[in-house]
PDB file of N, CA, C and O in Angstrom:
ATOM      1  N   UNK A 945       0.838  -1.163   0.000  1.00  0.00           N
ATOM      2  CA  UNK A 945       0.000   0.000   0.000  1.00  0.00           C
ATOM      3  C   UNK A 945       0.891   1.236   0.000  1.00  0.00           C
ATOM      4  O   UNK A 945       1.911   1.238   0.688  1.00  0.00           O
ATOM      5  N   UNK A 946       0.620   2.070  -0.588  1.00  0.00           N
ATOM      6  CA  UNK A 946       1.833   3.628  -1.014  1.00  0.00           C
ATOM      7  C   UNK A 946       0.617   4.923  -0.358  1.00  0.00           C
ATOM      8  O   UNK A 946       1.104   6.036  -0.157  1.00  0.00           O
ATOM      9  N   UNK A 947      -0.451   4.785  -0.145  1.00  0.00           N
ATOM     10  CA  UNK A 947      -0.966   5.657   0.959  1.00  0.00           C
ATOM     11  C   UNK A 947      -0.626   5.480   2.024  1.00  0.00           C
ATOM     12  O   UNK A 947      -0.033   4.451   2.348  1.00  0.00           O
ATOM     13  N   UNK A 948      -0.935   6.510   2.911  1.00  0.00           N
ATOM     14  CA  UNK A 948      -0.784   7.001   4.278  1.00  0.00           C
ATOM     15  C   UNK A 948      -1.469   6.253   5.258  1.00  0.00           C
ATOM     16  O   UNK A 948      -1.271   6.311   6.472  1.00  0.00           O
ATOM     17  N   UNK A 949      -2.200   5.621   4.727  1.00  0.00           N
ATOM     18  CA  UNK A 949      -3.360   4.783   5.543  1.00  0.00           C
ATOM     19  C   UNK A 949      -3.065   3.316   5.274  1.00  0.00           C
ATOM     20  O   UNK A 949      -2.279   2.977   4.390  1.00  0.00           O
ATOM     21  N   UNK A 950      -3.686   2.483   6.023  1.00  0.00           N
ATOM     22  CA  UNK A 950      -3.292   0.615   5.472  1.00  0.00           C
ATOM     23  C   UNK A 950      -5.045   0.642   5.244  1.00  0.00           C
ATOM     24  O   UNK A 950      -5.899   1.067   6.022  1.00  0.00           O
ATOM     25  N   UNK A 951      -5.208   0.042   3.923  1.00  0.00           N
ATOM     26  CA  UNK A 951      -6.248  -0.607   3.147  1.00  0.00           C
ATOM     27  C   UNK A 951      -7.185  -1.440   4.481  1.00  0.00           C
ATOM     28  O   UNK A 951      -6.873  -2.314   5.289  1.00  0.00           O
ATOM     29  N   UNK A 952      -8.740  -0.490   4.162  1.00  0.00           N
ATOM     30  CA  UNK A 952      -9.992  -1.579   4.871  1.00  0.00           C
ATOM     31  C   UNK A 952     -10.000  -2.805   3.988  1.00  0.00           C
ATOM     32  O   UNK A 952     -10.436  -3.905   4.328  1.00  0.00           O
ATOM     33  N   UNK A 953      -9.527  -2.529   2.943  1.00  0.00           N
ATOM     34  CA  UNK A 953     -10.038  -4.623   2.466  1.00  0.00           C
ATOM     35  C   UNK A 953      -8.389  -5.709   3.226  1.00  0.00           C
ATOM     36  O   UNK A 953      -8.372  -6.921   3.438  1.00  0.00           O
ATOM     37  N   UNK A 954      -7.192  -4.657   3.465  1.00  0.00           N
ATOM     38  CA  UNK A 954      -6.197  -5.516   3.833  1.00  0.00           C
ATOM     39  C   UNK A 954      -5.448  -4.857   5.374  1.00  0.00           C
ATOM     40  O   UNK A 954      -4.265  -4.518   5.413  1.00  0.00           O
ATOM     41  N   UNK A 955      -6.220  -4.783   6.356  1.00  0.00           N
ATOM     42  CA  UNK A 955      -5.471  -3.826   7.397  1.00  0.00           C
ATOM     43  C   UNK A 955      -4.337  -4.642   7.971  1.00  0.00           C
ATOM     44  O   UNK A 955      -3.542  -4.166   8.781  1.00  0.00           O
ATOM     45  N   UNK A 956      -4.281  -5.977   7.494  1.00  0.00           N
ATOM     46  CA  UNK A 956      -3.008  -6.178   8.804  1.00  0.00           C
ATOM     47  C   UNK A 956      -1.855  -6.020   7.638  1.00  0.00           C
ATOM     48  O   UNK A 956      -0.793  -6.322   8.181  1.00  0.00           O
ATOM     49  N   UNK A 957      -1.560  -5.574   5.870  1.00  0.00           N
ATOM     50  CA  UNK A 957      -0.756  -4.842   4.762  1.00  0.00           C
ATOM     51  C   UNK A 957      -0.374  -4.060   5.391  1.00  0.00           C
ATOM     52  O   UNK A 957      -1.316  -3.338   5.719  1.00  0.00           O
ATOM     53  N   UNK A 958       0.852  -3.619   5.943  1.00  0.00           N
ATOM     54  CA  UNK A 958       1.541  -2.269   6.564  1.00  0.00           C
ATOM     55  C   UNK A 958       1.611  -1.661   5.265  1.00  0.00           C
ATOM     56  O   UNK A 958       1.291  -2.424   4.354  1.00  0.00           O
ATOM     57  N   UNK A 959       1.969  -0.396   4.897  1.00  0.00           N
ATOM     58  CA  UNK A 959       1.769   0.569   4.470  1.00  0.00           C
ATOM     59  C   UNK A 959       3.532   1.048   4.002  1.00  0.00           C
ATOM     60  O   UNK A 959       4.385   0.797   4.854  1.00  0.00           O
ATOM     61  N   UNK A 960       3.938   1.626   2.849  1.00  0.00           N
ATOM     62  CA  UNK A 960       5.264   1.378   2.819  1.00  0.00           C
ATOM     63  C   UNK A 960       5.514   2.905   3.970  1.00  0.00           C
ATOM     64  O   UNK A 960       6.716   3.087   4.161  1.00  0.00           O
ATOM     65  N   UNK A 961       4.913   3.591   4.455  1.00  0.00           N
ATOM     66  CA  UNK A 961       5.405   4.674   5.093  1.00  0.00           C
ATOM     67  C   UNK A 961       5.546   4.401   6.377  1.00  0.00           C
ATOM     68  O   UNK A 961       6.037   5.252   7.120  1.00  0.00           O
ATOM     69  N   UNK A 962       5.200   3.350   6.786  1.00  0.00           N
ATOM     70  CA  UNK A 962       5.461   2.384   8.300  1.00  0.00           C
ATOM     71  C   UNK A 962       6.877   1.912   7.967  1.00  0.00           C
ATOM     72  O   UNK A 962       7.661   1.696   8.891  1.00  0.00           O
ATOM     73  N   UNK A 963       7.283   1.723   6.557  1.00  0.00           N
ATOM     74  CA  UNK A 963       8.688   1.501   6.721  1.00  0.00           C
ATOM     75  C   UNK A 963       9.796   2.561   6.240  1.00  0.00           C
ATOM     76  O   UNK A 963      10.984   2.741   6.504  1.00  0.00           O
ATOM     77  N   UNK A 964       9.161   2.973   5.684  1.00  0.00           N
ATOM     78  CA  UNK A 964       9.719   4.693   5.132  1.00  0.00           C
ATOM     79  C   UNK A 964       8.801   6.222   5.566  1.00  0.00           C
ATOM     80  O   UNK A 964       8.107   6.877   4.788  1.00  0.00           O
ATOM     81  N   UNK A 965       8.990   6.439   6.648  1.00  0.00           N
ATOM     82  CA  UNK A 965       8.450   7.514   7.231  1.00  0.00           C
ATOM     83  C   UNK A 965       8.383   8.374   6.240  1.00  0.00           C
ATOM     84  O   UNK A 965       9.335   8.533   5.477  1.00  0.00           O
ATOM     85  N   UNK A 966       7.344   8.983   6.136  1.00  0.00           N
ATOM     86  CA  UNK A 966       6.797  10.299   5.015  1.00  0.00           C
ATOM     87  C   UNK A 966       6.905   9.759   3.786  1.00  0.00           C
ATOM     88  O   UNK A 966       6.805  10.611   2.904  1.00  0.00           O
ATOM     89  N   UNK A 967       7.104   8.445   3.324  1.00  0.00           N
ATOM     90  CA  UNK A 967       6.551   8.037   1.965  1.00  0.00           C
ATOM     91  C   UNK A 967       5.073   8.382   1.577  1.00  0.00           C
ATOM     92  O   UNK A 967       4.224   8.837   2.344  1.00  0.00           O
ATOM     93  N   UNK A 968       4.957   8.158   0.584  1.00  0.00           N
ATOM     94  CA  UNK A 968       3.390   8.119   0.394  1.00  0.00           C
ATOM     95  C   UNK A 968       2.879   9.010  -1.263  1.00  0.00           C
ATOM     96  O   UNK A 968       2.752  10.177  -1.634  1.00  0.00           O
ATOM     97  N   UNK A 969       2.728   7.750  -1.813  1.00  0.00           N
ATOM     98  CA  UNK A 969       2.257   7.506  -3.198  1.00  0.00           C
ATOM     99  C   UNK A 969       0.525   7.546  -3.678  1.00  0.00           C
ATOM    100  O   UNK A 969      -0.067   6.482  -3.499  1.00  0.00           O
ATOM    101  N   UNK A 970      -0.419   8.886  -4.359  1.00  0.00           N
ATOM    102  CA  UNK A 970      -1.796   8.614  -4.327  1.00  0.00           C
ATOM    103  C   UNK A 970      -1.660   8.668  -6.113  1.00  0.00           C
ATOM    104  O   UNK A 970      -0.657   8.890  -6.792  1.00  0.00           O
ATOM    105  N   UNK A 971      -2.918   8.408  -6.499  1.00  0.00           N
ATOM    106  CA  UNK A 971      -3.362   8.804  -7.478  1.00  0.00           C
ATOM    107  C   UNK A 971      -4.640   9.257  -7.320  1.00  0.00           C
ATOM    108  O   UNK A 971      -5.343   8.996  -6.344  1.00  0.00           O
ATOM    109  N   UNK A 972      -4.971   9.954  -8.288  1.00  0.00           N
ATOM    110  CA  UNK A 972      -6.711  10.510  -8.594  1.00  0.00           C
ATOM    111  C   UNK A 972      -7.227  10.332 -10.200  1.00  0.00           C
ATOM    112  O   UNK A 972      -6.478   9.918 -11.085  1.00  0.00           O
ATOM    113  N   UNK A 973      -8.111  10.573 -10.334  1.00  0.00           N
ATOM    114  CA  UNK A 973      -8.897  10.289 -11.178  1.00  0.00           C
ATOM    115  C   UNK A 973      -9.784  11.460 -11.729  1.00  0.00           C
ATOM    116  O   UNK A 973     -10.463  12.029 -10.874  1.00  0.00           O
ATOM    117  N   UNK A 974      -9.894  11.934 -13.089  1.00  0.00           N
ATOM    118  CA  UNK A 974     -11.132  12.689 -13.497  1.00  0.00           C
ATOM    119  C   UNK A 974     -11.701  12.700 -14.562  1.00  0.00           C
ATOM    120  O   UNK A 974     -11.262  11.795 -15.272  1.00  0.00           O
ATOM    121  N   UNK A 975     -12.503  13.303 -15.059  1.00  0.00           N
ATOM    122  CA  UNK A 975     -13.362  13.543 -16.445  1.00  0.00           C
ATOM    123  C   UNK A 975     -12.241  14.888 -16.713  1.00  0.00           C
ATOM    124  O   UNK A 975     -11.716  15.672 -15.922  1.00  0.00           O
ATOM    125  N   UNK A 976     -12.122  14.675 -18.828  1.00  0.00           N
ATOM    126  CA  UNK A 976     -11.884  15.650 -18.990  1.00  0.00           C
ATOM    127  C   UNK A 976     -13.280  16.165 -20.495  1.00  0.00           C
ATOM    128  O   UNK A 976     -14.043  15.453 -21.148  1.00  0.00           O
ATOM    129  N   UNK A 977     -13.063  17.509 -20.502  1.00  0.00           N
ATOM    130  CA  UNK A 977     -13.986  17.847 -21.710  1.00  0.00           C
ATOM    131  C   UNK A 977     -13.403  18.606 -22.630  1.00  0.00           C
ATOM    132  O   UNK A 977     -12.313  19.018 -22.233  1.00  0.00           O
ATOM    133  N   UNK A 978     -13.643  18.904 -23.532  1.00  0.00           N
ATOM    134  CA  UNK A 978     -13.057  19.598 -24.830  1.00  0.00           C
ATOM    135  C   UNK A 978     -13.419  20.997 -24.785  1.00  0.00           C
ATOM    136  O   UNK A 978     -14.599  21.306 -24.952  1.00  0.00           O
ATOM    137  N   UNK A 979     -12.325  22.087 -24.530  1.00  0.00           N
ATOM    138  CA  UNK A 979     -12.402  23.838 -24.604  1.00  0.00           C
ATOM    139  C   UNK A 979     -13.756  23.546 -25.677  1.00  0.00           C
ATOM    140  O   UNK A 979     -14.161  22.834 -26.596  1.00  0.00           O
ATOM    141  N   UNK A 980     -14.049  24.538 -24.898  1.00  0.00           N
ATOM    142  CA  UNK A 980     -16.261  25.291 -25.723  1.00  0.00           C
ATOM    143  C   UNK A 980     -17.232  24.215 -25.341  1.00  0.00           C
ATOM    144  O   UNK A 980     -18.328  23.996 -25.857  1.00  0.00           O
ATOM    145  N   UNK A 981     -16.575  23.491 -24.216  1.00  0.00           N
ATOM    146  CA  UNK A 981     -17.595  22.179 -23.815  1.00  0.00           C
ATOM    147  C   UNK A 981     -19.206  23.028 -23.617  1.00  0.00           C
ATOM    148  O   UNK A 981     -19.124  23.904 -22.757  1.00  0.00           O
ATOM    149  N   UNK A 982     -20.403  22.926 -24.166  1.00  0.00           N
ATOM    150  CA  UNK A 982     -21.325  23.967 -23.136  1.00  0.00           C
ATOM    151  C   UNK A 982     -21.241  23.839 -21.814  1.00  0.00           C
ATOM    152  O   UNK A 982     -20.848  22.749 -21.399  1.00  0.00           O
ATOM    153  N   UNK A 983     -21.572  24.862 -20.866  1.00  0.00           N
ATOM    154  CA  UNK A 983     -21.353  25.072 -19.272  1.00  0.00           C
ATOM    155  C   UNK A 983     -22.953  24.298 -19.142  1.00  0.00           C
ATOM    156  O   UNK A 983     -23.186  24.104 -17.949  1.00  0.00           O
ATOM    157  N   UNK A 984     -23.604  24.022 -19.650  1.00  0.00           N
ATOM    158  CA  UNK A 984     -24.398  23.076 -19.162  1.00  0.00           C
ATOM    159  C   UNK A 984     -24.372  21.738 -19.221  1.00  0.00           C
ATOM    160  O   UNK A 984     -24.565  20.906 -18.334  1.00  0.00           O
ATOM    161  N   UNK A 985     -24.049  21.583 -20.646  1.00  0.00           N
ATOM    162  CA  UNK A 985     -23.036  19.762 -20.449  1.00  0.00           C
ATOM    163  C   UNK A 985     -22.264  19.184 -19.388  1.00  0.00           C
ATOM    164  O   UNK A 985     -22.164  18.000 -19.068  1.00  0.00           O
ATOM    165  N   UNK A 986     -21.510  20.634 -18.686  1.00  0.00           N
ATOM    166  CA  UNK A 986     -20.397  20.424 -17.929  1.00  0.00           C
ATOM    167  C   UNK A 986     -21.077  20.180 -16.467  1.00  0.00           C
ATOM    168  O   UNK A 986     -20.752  19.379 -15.590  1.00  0.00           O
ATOM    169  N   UNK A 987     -22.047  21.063 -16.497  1.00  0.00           N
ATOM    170  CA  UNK A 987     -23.070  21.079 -15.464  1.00  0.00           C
ATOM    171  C   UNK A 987     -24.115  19.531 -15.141  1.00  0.00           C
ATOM    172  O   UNK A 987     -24.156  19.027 -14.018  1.00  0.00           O
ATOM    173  N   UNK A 988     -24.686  19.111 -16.023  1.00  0.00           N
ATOM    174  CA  UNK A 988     -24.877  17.393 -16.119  1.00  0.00           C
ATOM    175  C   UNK A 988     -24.046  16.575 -15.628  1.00  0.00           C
ATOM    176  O   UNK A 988     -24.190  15.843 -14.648  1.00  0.00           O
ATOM    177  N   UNK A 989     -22.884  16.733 -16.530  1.00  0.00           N
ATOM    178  CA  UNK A 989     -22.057  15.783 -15.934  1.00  0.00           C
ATOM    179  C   UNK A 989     -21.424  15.740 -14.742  1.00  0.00           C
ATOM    180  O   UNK A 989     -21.037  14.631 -14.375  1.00  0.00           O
ATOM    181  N   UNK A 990     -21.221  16.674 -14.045  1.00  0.00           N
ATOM    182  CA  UNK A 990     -20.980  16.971 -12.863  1.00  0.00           C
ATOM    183  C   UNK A 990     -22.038  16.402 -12.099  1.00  0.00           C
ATOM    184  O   UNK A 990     -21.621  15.770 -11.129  1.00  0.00           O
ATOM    185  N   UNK A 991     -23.207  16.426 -12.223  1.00  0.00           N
ATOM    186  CA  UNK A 991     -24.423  16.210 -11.716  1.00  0.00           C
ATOM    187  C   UNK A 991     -24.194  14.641 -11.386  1.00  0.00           C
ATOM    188  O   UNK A 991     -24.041  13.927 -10.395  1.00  0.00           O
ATOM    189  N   UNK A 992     -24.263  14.518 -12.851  1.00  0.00           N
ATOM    190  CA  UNK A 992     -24.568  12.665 -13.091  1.00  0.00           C
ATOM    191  C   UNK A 992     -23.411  11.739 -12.102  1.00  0.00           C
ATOM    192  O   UNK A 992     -23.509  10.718 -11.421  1.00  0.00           O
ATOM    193  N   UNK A 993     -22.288  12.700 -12.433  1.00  0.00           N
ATOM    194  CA  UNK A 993     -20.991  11.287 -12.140  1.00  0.00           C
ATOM    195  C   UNK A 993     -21.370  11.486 -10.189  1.00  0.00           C
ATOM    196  O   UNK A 993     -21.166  10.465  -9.533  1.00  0.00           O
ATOM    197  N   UNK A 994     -21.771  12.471  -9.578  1.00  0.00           N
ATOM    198  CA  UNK A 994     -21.647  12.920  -8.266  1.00  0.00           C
ATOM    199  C   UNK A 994     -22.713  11.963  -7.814  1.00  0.00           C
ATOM    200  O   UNK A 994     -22.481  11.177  -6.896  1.00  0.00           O
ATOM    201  N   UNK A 995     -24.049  12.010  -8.520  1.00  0.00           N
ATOM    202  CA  UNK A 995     -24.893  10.871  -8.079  1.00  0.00           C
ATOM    203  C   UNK A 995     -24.655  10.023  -7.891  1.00  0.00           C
ATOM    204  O   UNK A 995     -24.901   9.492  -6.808  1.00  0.00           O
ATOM    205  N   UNK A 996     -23.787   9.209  -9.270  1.00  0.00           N
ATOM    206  CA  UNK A 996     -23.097   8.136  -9.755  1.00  0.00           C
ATOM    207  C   UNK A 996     -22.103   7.850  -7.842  1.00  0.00           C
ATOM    208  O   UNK A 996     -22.333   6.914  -7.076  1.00  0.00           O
ATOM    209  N   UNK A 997     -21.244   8.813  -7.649  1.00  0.00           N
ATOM    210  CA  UNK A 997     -20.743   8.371  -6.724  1.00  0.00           C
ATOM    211  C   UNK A 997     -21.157   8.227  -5.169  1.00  0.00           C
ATOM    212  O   UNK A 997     -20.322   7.946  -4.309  1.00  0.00           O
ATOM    213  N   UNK A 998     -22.711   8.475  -4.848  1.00  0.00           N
ATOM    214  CA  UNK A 998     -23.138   8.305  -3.768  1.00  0.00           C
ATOM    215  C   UNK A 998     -23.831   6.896  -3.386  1.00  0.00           C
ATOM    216  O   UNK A 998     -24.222   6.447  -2.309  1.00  0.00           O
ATOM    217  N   UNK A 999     -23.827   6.269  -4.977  1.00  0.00           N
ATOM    218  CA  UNK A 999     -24.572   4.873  -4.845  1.00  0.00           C
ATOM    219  C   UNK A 999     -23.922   3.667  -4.045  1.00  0.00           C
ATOM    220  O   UNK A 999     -22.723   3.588  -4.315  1.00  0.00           O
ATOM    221  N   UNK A1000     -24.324   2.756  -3.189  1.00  0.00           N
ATOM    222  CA  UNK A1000     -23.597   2.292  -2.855  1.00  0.00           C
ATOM    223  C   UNK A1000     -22.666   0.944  -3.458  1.00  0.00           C
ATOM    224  O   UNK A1000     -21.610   0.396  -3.141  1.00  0.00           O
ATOM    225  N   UNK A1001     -23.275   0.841  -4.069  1.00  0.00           N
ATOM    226  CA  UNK A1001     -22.592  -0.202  -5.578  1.00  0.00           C
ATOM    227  C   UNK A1001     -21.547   0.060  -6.208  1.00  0.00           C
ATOM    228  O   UNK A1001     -20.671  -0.745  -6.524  1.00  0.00           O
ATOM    229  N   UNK A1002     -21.594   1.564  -6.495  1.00  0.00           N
ATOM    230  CA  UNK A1002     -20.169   2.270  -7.131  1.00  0.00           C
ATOM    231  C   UNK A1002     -19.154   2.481  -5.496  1.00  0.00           C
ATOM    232  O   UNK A1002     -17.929   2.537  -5.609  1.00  0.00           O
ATOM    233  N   UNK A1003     -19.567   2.545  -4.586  1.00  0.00           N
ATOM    234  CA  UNK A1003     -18.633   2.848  -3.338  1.00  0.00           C
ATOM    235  C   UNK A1003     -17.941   1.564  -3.485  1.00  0.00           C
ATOM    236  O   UNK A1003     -16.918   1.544  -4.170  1.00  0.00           O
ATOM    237  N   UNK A1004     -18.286   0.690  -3.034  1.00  0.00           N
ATOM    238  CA  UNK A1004     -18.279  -0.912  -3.241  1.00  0.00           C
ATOM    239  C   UNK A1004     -17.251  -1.038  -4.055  1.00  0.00           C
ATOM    240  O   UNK A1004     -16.094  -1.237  -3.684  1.00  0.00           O
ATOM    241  N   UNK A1005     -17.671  -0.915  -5.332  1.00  0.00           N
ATOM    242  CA  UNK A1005     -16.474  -1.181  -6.027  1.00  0.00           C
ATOM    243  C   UNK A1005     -15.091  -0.325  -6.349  1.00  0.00           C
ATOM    244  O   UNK A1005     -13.975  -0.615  -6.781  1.00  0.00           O
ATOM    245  N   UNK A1006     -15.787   0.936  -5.888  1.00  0.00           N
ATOM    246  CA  UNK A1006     -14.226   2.014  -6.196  1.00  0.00           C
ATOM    247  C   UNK A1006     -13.358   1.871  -4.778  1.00  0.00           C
ATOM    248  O   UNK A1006     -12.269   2.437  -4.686  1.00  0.00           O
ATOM    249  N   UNK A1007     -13.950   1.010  -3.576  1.00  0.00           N
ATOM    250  CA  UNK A1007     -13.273   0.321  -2.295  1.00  0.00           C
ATOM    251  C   UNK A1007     -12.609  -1.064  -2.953  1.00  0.00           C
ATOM    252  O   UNK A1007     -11.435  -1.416  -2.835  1.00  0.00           O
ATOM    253  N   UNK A1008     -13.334  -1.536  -3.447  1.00  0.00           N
ATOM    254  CA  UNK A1008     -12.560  -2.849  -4.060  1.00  0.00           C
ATOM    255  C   UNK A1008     -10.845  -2.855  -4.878  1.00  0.00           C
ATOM    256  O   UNK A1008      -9.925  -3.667  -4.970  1.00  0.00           O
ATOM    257  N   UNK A1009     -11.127  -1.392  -5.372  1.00  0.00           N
ATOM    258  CA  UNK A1009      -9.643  -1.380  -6.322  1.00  0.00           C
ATOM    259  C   UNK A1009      -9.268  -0.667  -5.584  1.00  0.00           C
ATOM    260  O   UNK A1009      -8.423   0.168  -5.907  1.00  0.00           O
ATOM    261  N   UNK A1010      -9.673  -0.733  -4.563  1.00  0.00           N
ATOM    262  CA  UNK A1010      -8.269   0.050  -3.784  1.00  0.00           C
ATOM    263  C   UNK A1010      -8.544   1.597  -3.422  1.00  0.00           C
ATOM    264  O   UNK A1010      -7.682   2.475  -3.407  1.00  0.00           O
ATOM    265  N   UNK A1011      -9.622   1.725  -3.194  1.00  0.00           N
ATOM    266  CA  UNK A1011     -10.002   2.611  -2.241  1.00  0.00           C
ATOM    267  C   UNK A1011     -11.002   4.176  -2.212  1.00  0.00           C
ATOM    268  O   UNK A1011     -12.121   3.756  -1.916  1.00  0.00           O
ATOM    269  N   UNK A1012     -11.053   4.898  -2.288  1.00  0.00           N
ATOM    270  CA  UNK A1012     -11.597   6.095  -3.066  1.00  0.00           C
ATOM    271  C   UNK A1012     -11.625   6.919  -1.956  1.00  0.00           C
ATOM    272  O   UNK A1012     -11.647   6.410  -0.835  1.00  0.00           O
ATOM    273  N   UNK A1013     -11.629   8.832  -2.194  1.00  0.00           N
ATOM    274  CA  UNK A1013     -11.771   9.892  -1.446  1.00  0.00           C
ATOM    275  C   UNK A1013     -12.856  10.917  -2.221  1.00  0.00           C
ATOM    276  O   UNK A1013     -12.534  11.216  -3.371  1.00  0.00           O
ATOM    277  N   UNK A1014     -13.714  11.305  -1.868  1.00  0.00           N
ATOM    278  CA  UNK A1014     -14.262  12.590  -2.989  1.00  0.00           C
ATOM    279  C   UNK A1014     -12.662  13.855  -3.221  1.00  0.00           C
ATOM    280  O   UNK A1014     -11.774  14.234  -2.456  1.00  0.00           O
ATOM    281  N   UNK A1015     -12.889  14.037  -4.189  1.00  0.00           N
ATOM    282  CA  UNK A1015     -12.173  15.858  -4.585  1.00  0.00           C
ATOM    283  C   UNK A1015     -12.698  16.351  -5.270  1.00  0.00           C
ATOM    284  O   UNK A1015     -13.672  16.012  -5.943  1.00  0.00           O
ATOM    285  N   UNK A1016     -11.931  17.580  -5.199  1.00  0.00           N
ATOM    286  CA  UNK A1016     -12.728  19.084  -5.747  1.00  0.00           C
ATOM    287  C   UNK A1016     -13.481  18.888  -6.825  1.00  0.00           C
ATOM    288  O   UNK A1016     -13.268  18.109  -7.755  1.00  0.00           O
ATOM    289  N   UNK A1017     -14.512  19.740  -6.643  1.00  0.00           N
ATOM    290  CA  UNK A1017     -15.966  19.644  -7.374  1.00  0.00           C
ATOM    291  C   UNK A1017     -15.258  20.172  -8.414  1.00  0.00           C
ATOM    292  O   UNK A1017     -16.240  20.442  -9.106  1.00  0.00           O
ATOM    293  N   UNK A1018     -14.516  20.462  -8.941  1.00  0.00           N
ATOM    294  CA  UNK A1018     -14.091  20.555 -10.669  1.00  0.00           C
ATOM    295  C   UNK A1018     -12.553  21.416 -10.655  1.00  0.00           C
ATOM    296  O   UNK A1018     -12.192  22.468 -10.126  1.00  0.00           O
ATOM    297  N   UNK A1019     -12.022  20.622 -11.326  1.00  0.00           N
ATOM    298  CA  UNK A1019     -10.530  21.518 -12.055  1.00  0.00           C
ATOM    299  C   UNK A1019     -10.868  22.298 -13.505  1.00  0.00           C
ATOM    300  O   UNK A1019     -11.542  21.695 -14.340  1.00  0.00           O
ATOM    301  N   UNK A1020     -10.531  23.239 -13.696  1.00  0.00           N
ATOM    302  CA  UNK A1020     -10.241  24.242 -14.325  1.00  0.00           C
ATOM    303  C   UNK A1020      -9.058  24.424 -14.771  1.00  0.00           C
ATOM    304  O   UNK A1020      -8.127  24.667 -14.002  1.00  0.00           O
ATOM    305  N   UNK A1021      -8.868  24.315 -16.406  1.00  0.00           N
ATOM    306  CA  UNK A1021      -7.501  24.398 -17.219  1.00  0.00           C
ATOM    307  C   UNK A1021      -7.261  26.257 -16.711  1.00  0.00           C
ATOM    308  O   UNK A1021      -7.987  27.207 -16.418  1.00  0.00           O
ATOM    309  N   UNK A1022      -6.106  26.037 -16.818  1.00  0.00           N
ATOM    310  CA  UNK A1022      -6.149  27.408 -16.988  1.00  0.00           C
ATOM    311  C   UNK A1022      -5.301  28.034 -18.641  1.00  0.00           C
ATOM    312  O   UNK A1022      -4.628  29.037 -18.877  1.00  0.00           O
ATOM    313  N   UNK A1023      -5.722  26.963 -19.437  1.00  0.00           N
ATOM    314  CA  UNK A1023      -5.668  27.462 -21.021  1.00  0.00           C
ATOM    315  C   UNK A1023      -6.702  28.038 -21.644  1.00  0.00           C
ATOM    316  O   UNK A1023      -7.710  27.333 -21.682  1.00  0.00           O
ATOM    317  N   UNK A1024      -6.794  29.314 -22.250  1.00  0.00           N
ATOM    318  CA  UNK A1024      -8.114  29.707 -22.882  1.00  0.00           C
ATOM    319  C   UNK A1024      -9.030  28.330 -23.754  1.00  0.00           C
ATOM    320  O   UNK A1024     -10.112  28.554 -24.298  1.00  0.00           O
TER     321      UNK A1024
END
């Protein structure tokens, strides 16, 4: 495990920062859309995937691969 935490599906997995103090390896995940996306498309989908992630079926399984956190309600390129 390369998070900070040891895995609910494997807690007695030490964690490599139990052996290397202040290690700690995440990844994240997002949607991207194409510059002139409409702000209401963007607005749906935001909608949809957020629902999408309160179900408990999708929790379930985004715990299964290894874990999940919510983040920020949207990134913003900062390219015109």
């Amino acid at each position: 495990m390369t998070g900070a935490q040891r895995s609910a599906l494997f807690p007695d997995l030490p964690t490599i920062s139990e052996f290397y103090p202040g290690y700690e390896v995440t990844i994240w995940l997002g949607l991207f859309a194409a510059a002139g996306t409409p702000e209401a498309l963007l607005a749906r989908l935001h909608a949809e995937v957020n629902k999408l992630l309160t179900e408990t079926e999708t929790k379930a399984r985004l715990n299964a691969a290894g874990g999940w956190r919510p983040t920020p309600p949207r990134l913003r390129s900062s390219r015109p």
